Amino acid sequence: MGIIKVKNIRVYAHHGCLKEETIIGSDYRVDLVVKVDLSKSARTDELSDTVDYVFLNRVVREEMAIPSKLLETVAQRILDRIFAEDKLVKKADVSVSKINPPIGGDVEMVTIKMSQKANK
């Protein structure tokens, strides 16, 4: 088994419960960790035998582009897409962070993290 990490994917998106957040938008950070059997790709040296991190980055960017009230909704969409489109993924963790959230204080970021395992 192995792990592929795509860290600090920076995205400007329009998520939030406040109308202003969906109009103005803000900066986000997404971190993704997928668990996958890397033994075959280590032997074959073929991209088709592993999970392509370009694919992972694309899924994050496409799902972050769809406005949602809650970060949990965005994270679940990312997980759903990963498992639907790449059967090699055994487990995935996604963290979605809103940078400088409008919560009335000096807060660097708020983060939600969700994990999911592949259906057997």
PDB file of N, CA and C in Angstrom, residues 8-85:
ATOM      1  N   ASN A   8      -1.724  21.666  -0.420  1.00  0.00           N
ATOM      2  CA  ASN A   8      -1.848  23.117  -0.607  1.00  0.00           C
ATOM      3  C   ASN A   8      -2.260  23.505  -2.024  1.00  0.00           C
ATOM      4  N   ILE A   9      -3.344  22.880  -2.498  1.00  0.00           N
ATOM      5  CA  ILE A   9      -3.933  23.305  -3.768  1.00  0.00           C
ATOM      6  C   ILE A   9      -4.645  24.627  -3.473  1.00  0.00           C
ATOM      7  N   ARG A  10      -4.166  25.693  -4.085  1.00  0.00           N
ATOM      8  CA  ARG A  10      -4.725  27.017  -3.820  1.00  0.00           C
ATOM      9  C   ARG A  10      -5.772  27.360  -4.872  1.00  0.00           C
ATOM     10  N   VAL A  11      -6.951  27.747  -4.389  1.00  0.00           N
ATOM     11  CA  VAL A  11      -8.083  28.005  -5.267  1.00  0.00           C
ATOM     12  C   VAL A  11      -8.819  29.250  -4.772  1.00  0.00           C
ATOM     13  N   TYR A  12      -9.291  30.052  -5.710  1.00  0.00           N
ATOM     14  CA  TYR A  12     -10.193  31.151  -5.373  1.00  0.00           C
ATOM     15  C   TYR A  12     -11.586  30.653  -5.715  1.00  0.00           C
ATOM     16  N   ALA A  13     -12.500  30.682  -4.737  1.00  0.00           N
ATOM     17  CA  ALA A  13     -13.837  30.112  -4.951  1.00  0.00           C
ATOM     18  C   ALA A  13     -14.890  30.936  -4.232  1.00  0.00           C
ATOM     19  N   HIS A  14     -16.143  30.553  -4.409  1.00  0.00           N
ATOM     20  CA  HIS A  14     -17.288  31.326  -3.922  1.00  0.00           C
ATOM     21  C   HIS A  14     -18.183  30.468  -3.026  1.00  0.00           C
ATOM     22  N   HIS A  15     -17.667  30.069  -1.884  1.00  0.00           N
ATOM     23  CA  HIS A  15     -18.424  29.258  -0.938  1.00  0.00           C
ATOM     24  C   HIS A  15     -18.760  30.078   0.301  1.00  0.00           C
ATOM     25  N   GLY A  16     -19.886  29.759   0.929  1.00  0.00           N
ATOM     26  CA  GLY A  16     -20.233  30.397   2.186  1.00  0.00           C
ATOM     27  C   GLY A  16     -21.728  30.577   2.348  1.00  0.00           C
ATOM     28  N   CYS A  17     -22.126  30.777   3.580  1.00  0.00           N
ATOM     29  CA  CYS A  17     -23.541  30.977   3.906  1.00  0.00           C
ATOM     30  C   CYS A  17     -23.961  32.430   3.724  1.00  0.00           C
ATOM     31  N   LEU A  18     -22.994  33.343   3.775  1.00  0.00           N
ATOM     32  CA  LEU A  18     -23.306  34.756   3.572  1.00  0.00           C
ATOM     33  C   LEU A  18     -23.342  35.075   2.080  1.00  0.00           C
ATOM     34  N   LYS A  19     -24.328  35.868   1.672  1.00  0.00           N
ATOM     35  CA  LYS A  19     -24.474  36.228   0.266  1.00  0.00           C
ATOM     36  C   LYS A  19     -23.198  36.870  -0.279  1.00  0.00           C
ATOM     37  N   GLU A  20     -22.559  37.697   0.550  1.00  0.00           N
ATOM     38  CA  GLU A  20     -21.336  38.379   0.130  1.00  0.00           C
ATOM     39  C   GLU A  20     -20.236  37.387  -0.222  1.00  0.00           C
ATOM     40  N   GLU A  21     -20.174  36.281   0.522  1.00  0.00           N
ATOM     41  CA  GLU A  21     -19.127  35.282   0.276  1.00  0.00           C
ATOM     42  C   GLU A  21     -19.282  34.650  -1.102  1.00  0.00           C
ATOM     43  N   THR A  22     -20.526  34.405  -1.499  1.00  0.00           N
ATOM     44  CA  THR A  22     -20.741  33.775  -2.802  1.00  0.00           C
ATOM     45  C   THR A  22     -20.560  34.767  -3.946  1.00  0.00           C
ATOM     46  N   ILE A  23     -20.694  36.045  -3.662  1.00  0.00           N
ATOM     47  CA  ILE A  23     -20.498  37.069  -4.695  1.00  0.00           C
ATOM     48  C   ILE A  23     -19.018  37.432  -4.822  1.00  0.00           C
ATOM     49  N   ILE A  24     -18.404  37.759  -3.696  1.00  0.00           N
ATOM     50  CA  ILE A  24     -17.025  38.233  -3.693  1.00  0.00           C
ATOM     51  C   ILE A  24     -16.030  37.082  -3.835  1.00  0.00           C
ATOM     52  N   GLY A  25     -16.275  35.971  -3.119  1.00  0.00           N
ATOM     53  CA  GLY A  25     -15.345  34.847  -3.125  1.00  0.00           C
ATOM     54  C   GLY A  25     -14.190  35.065  -2.176  1.00  0.00           C
ATOM     55  N   SER A  26     -13.391  34.038  -2.008  1.00  0.00           N
ATOM     56  CA  SER A  26     -12.208  34.128  -1.157  1.00  0.00           C
ATOM     57  C   SER A  26     -11.230  33.013  -1.493  1.00  0.00           C
ATOM     58  N   ASP A  27     -10.099  33.051  -0.811  1.00  0.00           N
ATOM     59  CA  ASP A  27      -9.035  32.076  -1.045  1.00  0.00           C
ATOM     60  C   ASP A  27      -9.266  30.817  -0.218  1.00  0.00           C
ATOM     61  N   TYR A  28      -8.948  29.676  -0.822  1.00  0.00           N
ATOM     62  CA  TYR A  28      -9.084  28.386  -0.173  1.00  0.00           C
ATOM     63  C   TYR A  28      -7.825  27.572  -0.374  1.00  0.00           C
ATOM     64  N   ARG A  29      -7.642  26.618   0.525  1.00  0.00           N
ATOM     65  CA  ARG A  29      -6.552  25.651   0.425  1.00  0.00           C
ATOM     66  C   ARG A  29      -7.180  24.271   0.539  1.00  0.00           C
ATOM     67  N   VAL A  30      -6.775  23.370  -0.348  1.00  0.00           N
ATOM     68  CA  VAL A  30      -7.260  21.993  -0.292  1.00  0.00           C
ATOM     69  C   VAL A  30      -6.053  21.068  -0.222  1.00  0.00           C
ATOM     70  N   ASP A  31      -6.117  20.112   0.706  1.00  0.00           N
ATOM     71  CA  ASP A  31      -5.095  19.084   0.847  1.00  0.00           C
ATOM     72  C   ASP A  31      -5.762  17.733   0.655  1.00  0.00           C
ATOM     73  N   LEU A  32      -5.118  16.884  -0.114  1.00  0.00           N
ATOM     74  CA  LEU A  32      -5.695  15.602  -0.463  1.00  0.00           C
ATOM     75  C   LEU A  32      -4.679  14.492  -0.227  1.00  0.00           C
ATOM     76  N   VAL A  33      -5.134  13.406   0.400  1.00  0.00           N
ATOM     77  CA  VAL A  33      -4.298  12.223   0.617  1.00  0.00           C
ATOM     78  C   VAL A  33      -5.099  11.021   0.149  1.00  0.00           C
ATOM     79  N   VAL A  34      -4.531  10.240  -0.761  1.00  0.00           N
ATOM     80  CA  VAL A  34      -5.200   9.021  -1.205  1.00  0.00           C
ATOM     81  C   VAL A  34      -4.311   7.822  -0.914  1.00  0.00           C
ATOM     82  N   LYS A  35      -4.963   6.753  -0.473  1.00  0.00           N
ATOM     83  CA  LYS A  35      -4.281   5.494  -0.203  1.00  0.00           C
ATOM     84  C   LYS A  35      -4.533   4.573  -1.388  1.00  0.00           C
ATOM     85  N   VAL A  36      -3.455   4.019  -1.922  1.00  0.00           N
ATOM     86  CA  VAL A  36      -3.544   3.207  -3.139  1.00  0.00           C
ATOM     87  C   VAL A  36      -2.404   2.191  -3.131  1.00  0.00           C
ATOM     88  N   ASP A  37      -2.623   1.070  -3.770  1.00  0.00           N
ATOM     89  CA  ASP A  37      -1.567   0.074  -3.920  1.00  0.00           C
ATOM     90  C   ASP A  37      -0.602   0.575  -4.992  1.00  0.00           C
ATOM     91  N   LEU A  38       0.595   0.919  -4.586  1.00  0.00           N
ATOM     92  CA  LEU A  38       1.594   1.459  -5.511  1.00  0.00           C
ATOM     93  C   LEU A  38       2.590   0.412  -5.994  1.00  0.00           C
ATOM     94  N   SER A  39       2.412  -0.842  -5.587  1.00  0.00           N
ATOM     95  CA  SER A  39       3.399  -1.873  -5.928  1.00  0.00           C
ATOM     96  C   SER A  39       3.463  -2.135  -7.435  1.00  0.00           C
ATOM     97  N   LYS A  40       2.315  -2.171  -8.107  1.00  0.00           N
ATOM     98  CA  LYS A  40       2.324  -2.436  -9.556  1.00  0.00           C
ATOM     99  C   LYS A  40       2.986  -1.291 -10.318  1.00  0.00           C
ATOM    100  N   SER A  41       2.610  -0.053 -10.010  1.00  0.00           N
ATOM    101  CA  SER A  41       3.204   1.085 -10.721  1.00  0.00           C
ATOM    102  C   SER A  41       4.698   1.204 -10.436  1.00  0.00           C
ATOM    103  N   ALA A  42       5.113   0.785  -9.254  1.00  0.00           N
ATOM    104  CA  ALA A  42       6.543   0.817  -8.921  1.00  0.00           C
ATOM    105  C   ALA A  42       7.329  -0.152  -9.811  1.00  0.00           C
ATOM    106  N   ARG A  43       6.670  -1.252 -10.201  1.00  0.00           N
ATOM    107  CA  ARG A  43       7.325  -2.238 -11.079  1.00  0.00           C
ATOM    108  C   ARG A  43       7.228  -1.853 -12.555  1.00  0.00           C
ATOM    109  N   THR A  44       6.047  -1.386 -12.978  1.00  0.00           N
ATOM    110  CA  THR A  44       5.811  -1.160 -14.412  1.00  0.00           C
ATOM    111  C   THR A  44       6.274   0.200 -14.911  1.00  0.00           C
ATOM    112  N   ASP A  45       6.331   1.184 -14.019  1.00  0.00           N
ATOM    113  CA  ASP A  45       6.680   2.561 -14.396  1.00  0.00           C
ATOM    114  C   ASP A  45       5.650   3.155 -15.361  1.00  0.00           C
ATOM    115  N   GLU A  46       4.390   2.700 -15.233  1.00  0.00           N
ATOM    116  CA  GLU A  46       3.311   3.172 -16.097  1.00  0.00           C
ATOM    117  C   GLU A  46       2.306   4.001 -15.308  1.00  0.00           C
ATOM    118  N   LEU A  47       1.956   5.157 -15.844  1.00  0.00           N
ATOM    119  CA  LEU A  47       0.994   6.052 -15.205  1.00  0.00           C
ATOM    120  C   LEU A  47      -0.378   5.385 -15.041  1.00  0.00           C
ATOM    121  N   SER A  48      -0.739   4.533 -15.964  1.00  0.00           N
ATOM    122  CA  SER A  48      -2.045   3.869 -15.909  1.00  0.00           C
ATOM    123  C   SER A  48      -2.163   2.901 -14.723  1.00  0.00           C
ATOM    124  N   ASP A  49      -1.060   2.577 -14.074  1.00  0.00           N
ATOM    125  CA  ASP A  49      -1.065   1.657 -12.934  1.00  0.00           C
ATOM    126  C   ASP A  49      -1.070   2.371 -11.589  1.00  0.00           C
ATOM    127  N   THR A  50      -1.304   3.685 -11.603  1.00  0.00           N
ATOM    128  CA  THR A  50      -1.320   4.455 -10.359  1.00  0.00           C
ATOM    129  C   THR A  50      -2.438   5.498 -10.435  1.00  0.00           C
ATOM    130  N   VAL A  51      -2.548   6.307  -9.402  1.00  0.00           N
ATOM    131  CA  VAL A  51      -3.500   7.412  -9.392  1.00  0.00           C
ATOM    132  C   VAL A  51      -2.740   8.667  -9.819  1.00  0.00           C
ATOM    133  N   ASP A  52      -3.180   9.266 -10.893  1.00  0.00           N
ATOM    134  CA  ASP A  52      -2.520  10.438 -11.470  1.00  0.00           C
ATOM    135  C   ASP A  52      -2.837  11.673 -10.633  1.00  0.00           C
ATOM    136  N   TYR A  53      -1.822  12.328 -10.109  1.00  0.00           N
ATOM    137  CA  TYR A  53      -2.075  13.518  -9.288  1.00  0.00           C
ATOM    138  C   TYR A  53      -2.583  14.684 -10.112  1.00  0.00           C
ATOM    139  N   VAL A  54      -2.396  14.655 -11.422  1.00  0.00           N
ATOM    140  CA  VAL A  54      -3.001  15.666 -12.284  1.00  0.00           C
ATOM    141  C   VAL A  54      -4.523  15.500 -12.257  1.00  0.00           C
ATOM    142  N   PHE A  55      -4.992  14.258 -12.279  1.00  0.00           N
ATOM    143  CA  PHE A  55      -6.418  13.955 -12.147  1.00  0.00           C
ATOM    144  C   PHE A  55      -6.954  14.469 -10.814  1.00  0.00           C
ATOM    145  N   LEU A  56      -6.238  14.210  -9.727  1.00  0.00           N
ATOM    146  CA  LEU A  56      -6.678  14.640  -8.400  1.00  0.00           C
ATOM    147  C   LEU A  56      -6.796  16.159  -8.332  1.00  0.00           C
ATOM    148  N   ASN A  57      -5.813  16.862  -8.851  1.00  0.00           N
ATOM    149  CA  ASN A  57      -5.835  18.326  -8.863  1.00  0.00           C
ATOM    150  C   ASN A  57      -7.018  18.840  -9.690  1.00  0.00           C
ATOM    151  N   ARG A  58      -7.290  18.215 -10.824  1.00  0.00           N
ATOM    152  CA  ARG A  58      -8.399  18.633 -11.692  1.00  0.00           C
ATOM    153  C   ARG A  58      -9.741  18.466 -10.981  1.00  0.00           C
ATOM    154  N   VAL A  59      -9.923  17.327 -10.307  1.00  0.00           N
ATOM    155  CA  VAL A  59     -11.172  17.096  -9.579  1.00  0.00           C
ATOM    156  C   VAL A  59     -11.376  18.172  -8.522  1.00  0.00           C
ATOM    157  N   VAL A  60     -10.332  18.469  -7.761  1.00  0.00           N
ATOM    158  CA  VAL A  60     -10.434  19.497  -6.718  1.00  0.00           C
ATOM    159  C   VAL A  60     -10.827  20.831  -7.342  1.00  0.00           C
ATOM    160  N   ARG A  61     -10.150  21.243  -8.382  1.00  0.00           N
ATOM    161  CA  ARG A  61     -10.420  22.545  -9.013  1.00  0.00           C
ATOM    162  C   ARG A  61     -11.838  22.616  -9.585  1.00  0.00           C
ATOM    163  N   GLU A  62     -12.287  21.551 -10.222  1.00  0.00           N
ATOM    164  CA  GLU A  62     -13.632  21.548 -10.810  1.00  0.00           C
ATOM    165  C   GLU A  62     -14.716  21.595  -9.732  1.00  0.00           C
ATOM    166  N   GLU A  63     -14.547  20.839  -8.666  1.00  0.00           N
ATOM    167  CA  GLU A  63     -15.552  20.827  -7.605  1.00  0.00           C
ATOM    168  C   GLU A  63     -15.530  22.110  -6.781  1.00  0.00           C
ATOM    169  N   MET A  64     -14.364  22.692  -6.590  1.00  0.00           N
ATOM    170  CA  MET A  64     -14.270  23.963  -5.868  1.00  0.00           C
ATOM    171  C   MET A  64     -14.920  25.098  -6.667  1.00  0.00           C
ATOM    172  N   ALA A  65     -15.033  24.950  -7.975  1.00  0.00           N
ATOM    173  CA  ALA A  65     -15.629  25.987  -8.822  1.00  0.00           C
ATOM    174  C   ALA A  65     -17.151  26.031  -8.706  1.00  0.00           C
ATOM    175  N   ILE A  66     -17.752  25.025  -8.078  1.00  0.00           N
ATOM    176  CA  ILE A  66     -19.206  24.980  -7.907  1.00  0.00           C
ATOM    177  C   ILE A  66     -19.546  25.564  -6.535  1.00  0.00           C
ATOM    178  N   PRO A  67     -20.199  26.730  -6.467  1.00  0.00           N
ATOM    179  CA  PRO A  67     -20.484  27.362  -5.175  1.00  0.00           C
ATOM    180  C   PRO A  67     -21.359  26.485  -4.271  1.00  0.00           C
ATOM    181  N   SER A  68     -20.994  26.465  -2.998  1.00  0.00           N
ATOM    182  CA  SER A  68     -21.751  25.740  -1.975  1.00  0.00           C
ATOM    183  C   SER A  68     -21.778  26.570  -0.705  1.00  0.00           C
ATOM    184  N   LYS A  69     -22.785  26.359   0.111  1.00  0.00           N
ATOM    185  CA  LYS A  69     -22.842  27.040   1.400  1.00  0.00           C
ATOM    186  C   LYS A  69     -21.792  26.487   2.351  1.00  0.00           C
ATOM    187  N   LEU A  70     -21.638  25.157   2.358  1.00  0.00           N
ATOM    188  CA  LEU A  70     -20.778  24.506   3.346  1.00  0.00           C
ATOM    189  C   LEU A  70     -19.558  23.842   2.709  1.00  0.00           C
ATOM    190  N   LEU A  71     -18.435  23.935   3.401  1.00  0.00           N
ATOM    191  CA  LEU A  71     -17.220  23.272   2.941  1.00  0.00           C
ATOM    192  C   LEU A  71     -17.384  21.755   2.957  1.00  0.00           C
ATOM    193  N   GLU A  72     -18.219  21.257   3.860  1.00  0.00           N
ATOM    194  CA  GLU A  72     -18.474  19.822   3.934  1.00  0.00           C
ATOM    195  C   GLU A  72     -19.073  19.308   2.626  1.00  0.00           C
ATOM    196  N   THR A  73     -19.936  20.089   2.023  1.00  0.00           N
ATOM    197  CA  THR A  73     -20.565  19.710   0.761  1.00  0.00           C
ATOM    198  C   THR A  73     -19.522  19.607  -0.346  1.00  0.00           C
ATOM    199  N   VAL A  74     -18.631  20.582  -0.399  1.00  0.00           N
ATOM    200  CA  VAL A  74     -17.570  20.575  -1.400  1.00  0.00           C
ATOM    201  C   VAL A  74     -16.656  19.365  -1.193  1.00  0.00           C
ATOM    202  N   ALA A  75     -16.261  19.118   0.045  1.00  0.00           N
ATOM    203  CA  ALA A  75     -15.378  17.991   0.343  1.00  0.00           C
ATOM    204  C   ALA A  75     -16.021  16.667  -0.061  1.00  0.00           C
ATOM    205  N   GLN A  76     -17.304  16.515   0.211  1.00  0.00           N
ATOM    206  CA  GLN A  76     -17.987  15.266  -0.156  1.00  0.00           C
ATOM    207  C   GLN A  76     -18.046  15.089  -1.667  1.00  0.00           C
ATOM    208  N   ARG A  77     -18.269  16.176  -2.386  1.00  0.00           N
ATOM    209  CA  ARG A  77     -18.268  16.089  -3.858  1.00  0.00           C
ATOM    210  C   ARG A  77     -16.906  15.656  -4.381  1.00  0.00           C
ATOM    211  N   ILE A  78     -15.841  16.183  -3.790  1.00  0.00           N
ATOM    212  CA  ILE A  78     -14.486  15.799  -4.196  1.00  0.00           C
ATOM    213  C   ILE A  78     -14.283  14.298  -3.955  1.00  0.00           C
ATOM    214  N   LEU A  79     -14.657  13.826  -2.772  1.00  0.00           N
ATOM    215  CA  LEU A  79     -14.515  12.404  -2.462  1.00  0.00           C
ATOM    216  C   LEU A  79     -15.343  11.544  -3.414  1.00  0.00           C
ATOM    217  N   ASP A  80     -16.582  11.938  -3.646  1.00  0.00           N
ATOM    218  CA  ASP A  80     -17.454  11.170  -4.542  1.00  0.00           C
ATOM    219  C   ASP A  80     -16.848  11.044  -5.937  1.00  0.00           C
ATOM    220  N   ARG A  81     -16.320  12.129  -6.457  1.00  0.00           N
ATOM    221  CA  ARG A  81     -15.704  12.101  -7.795  1.00  0.00           C
ATOM    222  C   ARG A  81     -14.478  11.205  -7.833  1.00  0.00           C
ATOM    223  N   ILE A  82     -13.639  11.297  -6.823  1.00  0.00           N
ATOM    224  CA  ILE A  82     -12.420  10.486  -6.811  1.00  0.00           C
ATOM    225  C   ILE A  82     -12.768   9.005  -6.854  1.00  0.00           C
ATOM    226  N   PHE A  83     -13.694   8.581  -6.006  1.00  0.00           N
ATOM    227  CA  PHE A  83     -14.047   7.160  -5.969  1.00  0.00           C
ATOM    228  C   PHE A  83     -14.817   6.720  -7.212  1.00  0.00           C
ATOM    229  N   ALA A  84     -15.605   7.605  -7.791  1.00  0.00           N
ATOM    230  CA  ALA A  84     -16.353   7.253  -8.994  1.00  0.00           C
ATOM    231  C   ALA A  84     -15.453   7.131 -10.218  1.00  0.00           C
ATOM    232  N   GLU A  85     -14.384   7.921 -10.252  1.00  0.00           N
ATOM    233  CA  GLU A  85     -13.570   8.008 -11.465  1.00  0.00           C
ATOM    234  C   GLU A  85     -12.245   7.275 -11.400  1.00  0.00           C
TER     235      GLU A  85
END
